[in-house]
Coordinates of C-alpha atoms in Angstrom, one line a residue:
M1 CA -35.2 6.3 19.4
T2 CA -34.8 6.3 16.4
D3 CA -37.5 4.8 13.5
F4 CA -35.4 1.5 13.1
N5 CA -36.9 -1.9 12.5
R6 CA -34.3 -4.7 12.5
N7 CA -36.4 -6.9 9.7
K8 CA -36.5 -4.4 7.0
P9 CA -34.1 -2.2 4.9
Y10 CA -33.2 0.7 6.4
N11 CA -33.8 3.1 4.1
S12 CA -34.5 6.0 6.3
L13 CA -30.9 5.7 7.8
P14 CA -30.4 9.6 8.4
L15 CA -28.0 11.6 6.4
L16 CA -25.1 13.2 7.6
P17 CA -24.1 15.1 9.7
P18 CA -26.2 14.1 12.8
K19 CA -29.0 16.0 14.3
V20 CA -27.9 15.5 17.8
I21 CA -24.7 17.6 19.9
L22 CA -21.8 15.3 19.2
E23 CA -19.0 17.6 20.9
T24 CA -19.9 16.8 24.8
T25 CA -18.2 17.6 27.7
K26 CA -17.2 13.5 27.8
V27 CA -16.7 13.8 24.2
L28 CA -13.9 16.8 24.1
R29 CA -12.1 15.3 26.8
K30 CA -11.3 12.6 25.3
T31 CA -10.3 14.4 22.0
I32 CA -7.8 16.2 24.1
D33 CA -6.2 12.7 24.9
A34 CA -6.7 10.6 21.3
S35 CA -5.1 13.8 19.7
R36 CA -2.4 13.9 22.3
A37 CA -1.3 10.1 21.8
L38 CA -1.6 10.7 18.3
A39 CA 0.8 13.4 17.6
Q40 CA 3.3 11.7 19.5
L41 CA 2.6 8.5 17.6
N42 CA 3.3 10.7 14.7
G43 CA 6.2 12.6 15.7
M44 CA 8.1 9.6 16.7
L45 CA 7.6 7.9 13.1
T46 CA 8.3 11.4 11.8
N47 CA 11.7 11.5 14.1
L48 CA 13.1 7.9 12.9
P49 CA 15.8 7.9 10.2
N50 CA 13.8 6.3 7.6
P51 CA 10.2 6.6 8.6
T52 CA 9.0 4.1 5.7
L53 CA 11.6 1.3 6.9
F54 CA 8.6 -0.7 9.5
L55 CA 6.0 0.3 7.2
D56 CA 5.4 -3.1 5.6
T57 CA 5.5 -5.2 8.7
I58 CA 3.1 -2.6 10.6
H59 CA 0.7 -2.4 7.2
L60 CA 1.0 -6.3 7.5
Q61 CA 0.1 -6.1 11.2
E62 CA -2.9 -4.3 10.4
A63 CA -3.6 -6.2 7.9
K64 CA -4.0 -9.2 9.9
A65 CA -5.8 -8.1 12.5
S66 CA -8.7 -6.4 10.8
S67 CA -8.8 -10.2 9.0
E68 CA -8.9 -11.8 12.7
I69 CA -12.4 -9.7 13.4
E70 CA -13.8 -11.3 10.2
N71 CA -12.7 -15.0 11.6
I72 CA -9.8 -15.1 8.6
I73 CA -6.7 -16.3 10.9
T74 CA -3.5 -16.4 9.6
T75 CA 0.1 -16.8 11.8
N76 CA 2.8 -14.0 11.6
D77 CA 5.0 -17.0 10.8
D78 CA 3.0 -18.3 7.7
L79 CA 2.2 -14.3 6.8
Y80 CA 5.6 -13.0 6.4
K81 CA 6.8 -16.4 4.3
A82 CA 4.1 -15.7 2.4
I83 CA 5.6 -12.5 1.1
V84 CA 8.9 -12.9 1.3
A85 CA 9.2 -16.6 -0.6
D86 CA 9.1 -16.8 -3.9
I87 CA 6.2 -19.8 -3.9
K88 CA 2.9 -20.2 -3.8
F89 CA 1.0 -20.7 -0.1
D90 CA -2.2 -22.5 -0.1
N91 CA -3.6 -21.0 3.2
P92 CA -6.8 -19.2 1.6
A93 CA -6.9 -16.8 5.2
T94 CA -2.9 -15.8 4.3
K95 CA -4.0 -15.0 1.2
E96 CA -6.8 -12.8 2.1
V97 CA -4.5 -11.0 4.6
I98 CA -1.9 -9.7 1.8
R99 CA -4.7 -9.1 0.0
Y100 CA -6.1 -6.6 2.3
K101 CA -2.5 -4.9 3.1
E102 CA -2.5 -4.5 -1.1
A103 CA -6.1 -2.9 -1.0
L104 CA -4.7 -0.5 2.1
W105 CA -1.1 0.6 0.0
N106 CA -3.2 1.2 -3.3
G107 CA -5.5 2.9 -1.0
L108 CA -2.6 5.4 0.0
Q109 CA -1.4 5.5 -3.1
E110 CA -4.4 7.0 -4.6
I111 CA -5.4 9.2 -2.0
E112 CA -1.7 10.5 -2.8
K113 CA -2.5 11.3 -6.6
R114 CA -5.9 12.5 -5.6
P115 CA -6.9 13.5 -1.8
F116 CA -10.5 12.7 -1.3
I117 CA -12.3 9.9 0.2
T118 CA -14.7 8.6 -2.4
T119 CA -17.4 5.7 -3.4
N120 CA -15.6 5.0 -6.6
L121 CA -12.4 4.8 -4.0
C122 CA -14.4 2.7 -1.7
V123 CA -15.1 0.3 -4.9
E124 CA -11.2 0.2 -5.7
I125 CA -10.3 -0.9 -2.1
V126 CA -12.9 -3.9 -2.0
Q127 CA -12.0 -5.2 -5.4
S128 CA -8.4 -5.1 -4.1
I129 CA -9.6 -7.1 -1.7
K130 CA -11.5 -9.3 -2.7
K131 CA -9.7 -9.8 -6.3
N132 CA -13.1 -9.9 -8.2
A133 CA -15.5 -7.0 -10.1
A134 CA -17.4 -6.5 -6.8
G135 CA -19.9 -3.2 -6.7
I136 CA -22.3 -1.3 -4.8
R137 CA -24.4 -4.2 -3.7
T138 CA -27.7 -4.3 -6.0
T139 CA -29.8 -7.4 -5.2
P140 CA -32.2 -7.0 -2.0
G141 CA -32.0 -9.6 1.0
T142 CA -29.2 -8.5 3.2
A143 CA -29.2 -9.1 6.5
L144 CA -26.6 -9.5 8.9
K145 CA -27.1 -12.0 11.9
N146 CA -25.8 -12.9 15.2
A147 CA -24.4 -16.5 16.2
K148 CA -28.2 -17.6 17.3
G149 CA -29.4 -16.6 13.7
E150 CA -31.6 -13.8 14.4
T151 CA -31.5 -10.6 12.3
I152 CA -30.0 -7.7 14.4
Y153 CA -29.4 -5.4 11.4
T154 CA -30.8 -4.5 7.8
P155 CA -28.8 -2.4 5.5
P156 CA -30.6 -0.1 3.2
T157 CA -31.6 -1.7 -0.3
G158 CA -31.8 -0.9 -3.8
E159 CA -28.6 0.8 -5.6
D160 CA -30.0 4.0 -5.9
I161 CA -30.5 4.8 -2.5
I162 CA -27.6 3.1 -1.5
R163 CA -25.5 5.3 -3.6
D164 CA -27.6 8.5 -2.8
K165 CA -26.3 8.1 1.3
L166 CA -22.9 7.3 -0.3
A167 CA -22.8 10.7 -1.9
N168 CA -24.0 11.8 1.4
L169 CA -21.2 10.4 3.0
E170 CA -18.3 11.4 0.4
A171 CA -19.3 14.9 0.9
F172 CA -19.7 14.5 4.4
I173 CA -16.3 13.2 4.5
N174 CA -14.6 15.9 2.2
G175 CA -16.4 18.6 3.9
E176 CA -15.6 21.8 5.7
Y177 CA -17.1 21.0 9.3
A178 CA -16.6 22.7 12.3
M179 CA -15.8 19.4 14.6
D180 CA -12.8 18.1 15.5
P181 CA -11.4 15.7 12.4
L182 CA -11.4 12.5 15.5
I183 CA -15.1 13.1 15.8
K184 CA -15.9 13.4 12.2
M185 CA -14.2 10.3 11.6
A186 CA -16.0 8.4 13.8
I187 CA -19.5 9.4 12.3
M188 CA -17.7 8.9 9.0
H189 CA -17.0 5.0 10.0
Y190 CA -20.5 4.5 11.8
Q191 CA -22.4 5.6 8.5
F192 CA -20.4 3.3 6.2
E193 CA -21.1 0.2 8.1
A194 CA -24.6 1.3 8.8
I195 CA -25.0 1.7 4.5
H196 CA -23.0 -1.3 3.9
P197 CA -22.6 -1.1 0.7
F198 CA -20.8 -4.3 -0.5
S199 CA -22.4 -8.1 -0.4
D200 CA -18.9 -8.9 1.8
G201 CA -15.9 -6.7 2.7
N202 CA -17.4 -3.6 4.9
G203 CA -15.9 -4.0 7.8
R204 CA -12.2 -4.7 6.1
T205 CA -13.2 -1.6 3.6
G206 CA -14.5 0.2 6.8
R207 CA -11.1 -0.1 8.6
I208 CA -9.1 1.0 5.4
L209 CA -10.6 3.9 5.2
L210 CA -9.9 5.1 8.8
L211 CA -6.7 5.3 7.9
L212 CA -6.5 6.7 4.7
Y213 CA -8.6 9.4 7.0
L214 CA -5.8 9.4 9.4
K215 CA -3.5 10.4 6.8
L216 CA -6.1 12.7 4.6
E217 CA -6.2 14.9 7.6
K218 CA -2.3 15.1 8.1
L219 CA -3.4 13.6 11.8
L220 CA -0.2 10.5 10.6
D221 CA 1.9 11.7 7.8
T222 CA 3.1 7.9 7.8
P223 CA -0.3 6.0 8.8
A224 CA 1.7 3.4 11.1
I225 CA -0.9 2.3 13.1
Y226 CA -2.8 -1.4 14.3
L227 CA -6.1 0.3 14.4
S228 CA -7.9 -3.5 14.3
E229 CA -5.9 -4.3 17.3
Y230 CA -8.4 -2.8 20.2
I231 CA -11.3 -3.3 17.8
I232 CA -10.3 -7.6 18.4
K233 CA -9.8 -7.1 22.4
N234 CA -13.6 -5.1 22.0
K235 CA -15.4 -7.1 19.6
A236 CA -18.3 -7.3 21.2
D237 CA -18.2 -3.6 22.6
Y238 CA -17.8 -2.7 18.8
Y239 CA -20.9 -4.1 17.7
V240 CA -23.1 -2.8 20.6
K241 CA -21.9 0.0 20.4
L242 CA -22.4 0.5 16.2
R243 CA -26.1 -0.9 17.2
N244 CA -26.8 2.0 19.7
V245 CA -26.5 4.3 17.9
T246 CA -28.9 3.2 15.3
E247 CA -31.0 1.7 17.8
N248 CA -31.1 4.4 20.4
N249 CA -29.3 7.2 18.3
D250 CA -26.0 6.6 21.3
W251 CA -23.5 9.2 19.7
E252 CA -21.7 9.7 22.2
A253 CA -20.9 6.4 23.2
W254 CA -19.7 5.7 20.0
I255 CA -17.9 8.6 19.7
L256 CA -15.8 7.6 23.5
Y257 CA -15.3 4.2 21.7
M258 CA -13.5 5.1 18.7
L259 CA -11.5 8.2 21.0
E260 CA -10.3 5.3 23.2
M261 CA -9.3 3.2 20.3
I262 CA -7.0 5.9 19.1
E263 CA -5.7 6.9 21.8
Y264 CA -5.0 2.9 23.4
T265 CA -3.1 1.8 19.3
A266 CA -1.4 5.3 19.9
I267 CA 0.4 4.4 22.9
K268 CA 0.7 0.9 21.8
G269 CA 2.1 1.7 18.8
L270 CA 4.4 4.0 20.5
Q271 CA 5.3 1.3 22.6
R272 CA 6.3 -1.4 20.2
L273 CA 8.0 1.7 17.7
N274 CA 10.2 2.4 20.8
D275 CA 10.7 -1.7 21.1
V276 CA 11.9 -2.4 17.7
T277 CA 14.2 0.6 17.6
T278 CA 15.5 0.0 20.5
L279 CA 16.6 -3.6 19.2
M280 CA 17.6 -2.3 16.2
Q281 CA 20.2 -0.2 17.7
T282 CA 20.9 -3.2 20.5
M283 CA 21.9 -5.5 17.2
T284 CA 23.4 -2.5 15.4
E285 CA 26.2 -2.1 18.2
E286 CA 25.9 -6.3 18.7
I287 CA 26.9 -7.1 15.1
K288 CA 29.4 -4.3 14.2
S289 CA 31.3 -5.4 17.1
S290 CA 31.1 -8.8 16.9
L291 CA 31.0 -9.2 12.7
L292 CA 32.6 -5.6 11.9
K293 CA 33.1 -7.0 8.3
V294 CA 29.6 -8.1 8.0
Y295 CA 28.1 -4.8 9.4
S296 CA 26.4 -2.1 7.3
K297 CA 23.6 0.0 8.1
D298 CA 21.6 -1.3 5.0
L299 CA 22.3 -4.3 5.8
V300 CA 20.4 -4.0 9.2
E301 CA 17.8 -1.7 7.9
I302 CA 17.4 -5.5 5.4
L303 CA 16.9 -7.6 8.7
F304 CA 14.4 -4.9 10.4
R305 CA 12.1 -4.3 7.3
L306 CA 10.5 -7.5 7.6
P307 CA 11.4 -10.5 10.3
Y308 CA 12.0 -12.5 7.0
T309 CA 15.4 -11.6 5.1
K310 CA 16.9 -13.6 2.1
R311 CA 20.1 -13.1 -0.2
Q312 CA 18.4 -11.5 -2.8
F313 CA 17.5 -8.9 -0.7
L314 CA 21.1 -8.0 -0.5
I315 CA 21.5 -8.5 -4.0
D316 CA 19.0 -6.0 -4.7
A317 CA 20.6 -3.7 -2.2
E318 CA 24.0 -4.2 -3.7
L319 CA 25.3 -5.4 -0.9
G320 CA 27.6 -7.5 -2.5
T321 CA 28.1 -10.7 -5.1
P322 CA 25.4 -13.1 -4.2
K323 CA 28.2 -15.2 -2.7
T324 CA 29.4 -12.3 -0.5
V325 CA 26.0 -11.9 0.6
G326 CA 25.1 -15.6 1.2
N327 CA 28.5 -15.7 3.6
Y328 CA 27.4 -12.4 5.5
L329 CA 23.8 -14.3 6.1
I330 CA 25.9 -17.5 7.2
E331 CA 28.2 -15.7 9.7
L332 CA 25.2 -13.9 10.8
E333 CA 23.6 -16.8 11.6
N334 CA 26.3 -18.8 12.9
A335 CA 26.6 -15.7 15.5
G336 CA 23.0 -15.8 16.5
F337 CA 21.4 -13.0 15.0
L338 CA 19.5 -15.2 12.3
R339 CA 17.5 -18.5 11.9
S340 CA 17.1 -19.9 8.6
E341 CA 14.9 -22.3 7.6
K342 CA 14.0 -23.6 3.8
V343 CA 11.1 -23.0 2.0
G344 CA 10.5 -24.5 -1.1
K345 CA 13.6 -24.2 -3.2
E346 CA 15.0 -21.3 -1.3
K347 CA 16.2 -20.5 2.3
L348 CA 15.0 -17.7 4.2
Y349 CA 16.6 -16.1 7.3
L350 CA 14.1 -15.3 10.5
N351 CA 15.4 -11.8 12.8
H352 CA 14.1 -14.0 15.8
R353 CA 14.8 -11.0 17.8
L354 CA 11.9 -9.0 15.6
M355 CA 9.5 -11.8 15.4
A356 CA 9.5 -11.8 19.0
V357 CA 9.2 -7.9 19.7
L358 CA 5.9 -8.3 17.0
E359 CA 4.2 -11.5 18.4
Q360 CA 3.7 -9.6 22.3
S361 CA 0.6 -9.1 23.0

């Protein structure tokens, strides 16, 4: 047991690394499985002809799932239309998801320039998510409550205390420790969520940090994985195991949960990538066969970058004059490859077979 009292600020949250045995037999066995699955996904991503082709779609799917954990719900259709169409969408949930995707992208760019996860980077991420000047919590009174209104956790309070714990977390993340990086990742995620440094956006910031860490540790060259998908399916378990670290020092169950998340989402990601690349190969052959004058490798890639496309994307890729590329899209629709829809003043074209793959559970 710890000296935790859920109704009092947990200012005594222990610093890292934890003073318990972490690499138990169960944990080490699961680490092997998770690492293998992640390596297989990374191998497939690396061997794609264009590894960045599906990044926008994958990051939007992760943004959608991560936001859904916070009960911010939008549909794939609304989300992809909002990304492609030149009009303002008033759906607040869609806006929040797009901001999450932008925060993830900004974070990836930052660690490319400076390969460290820092407190300042965390602040930049939450500010990007919330589109405000959010910073470290300075006002007391933050408490996490359950559906009945009962306090289940009161995070540390006081800006100096929070910053000290974040400095320790930063040193742990960027320091050299004799432990598997996936185990280290699980510890990092617990500690960030336990510190709960911001008034809002902690969960989403913490999940972005997971993706940045996988890239930082070169476990995924392209961070194309829907980690949040697993948490949605096992949401209650996620919070129970977080609390059990705090209340019972049960690190093993928490680390096993996180390793299972990595293994599951890596295997699922591999299957989804296989489905998308197979569909892309099939449609390539079908378009070549029925619309040879329309076909080009660049055109097919545009149709698979996002489920929706529009004439301007083809113009920007220099595939022809506005009239020519407009005719390409009309021919693709007439042949059943695309479906058009008027959104605002422009026409969008949906790769409905790609959307069907993305919609699969």
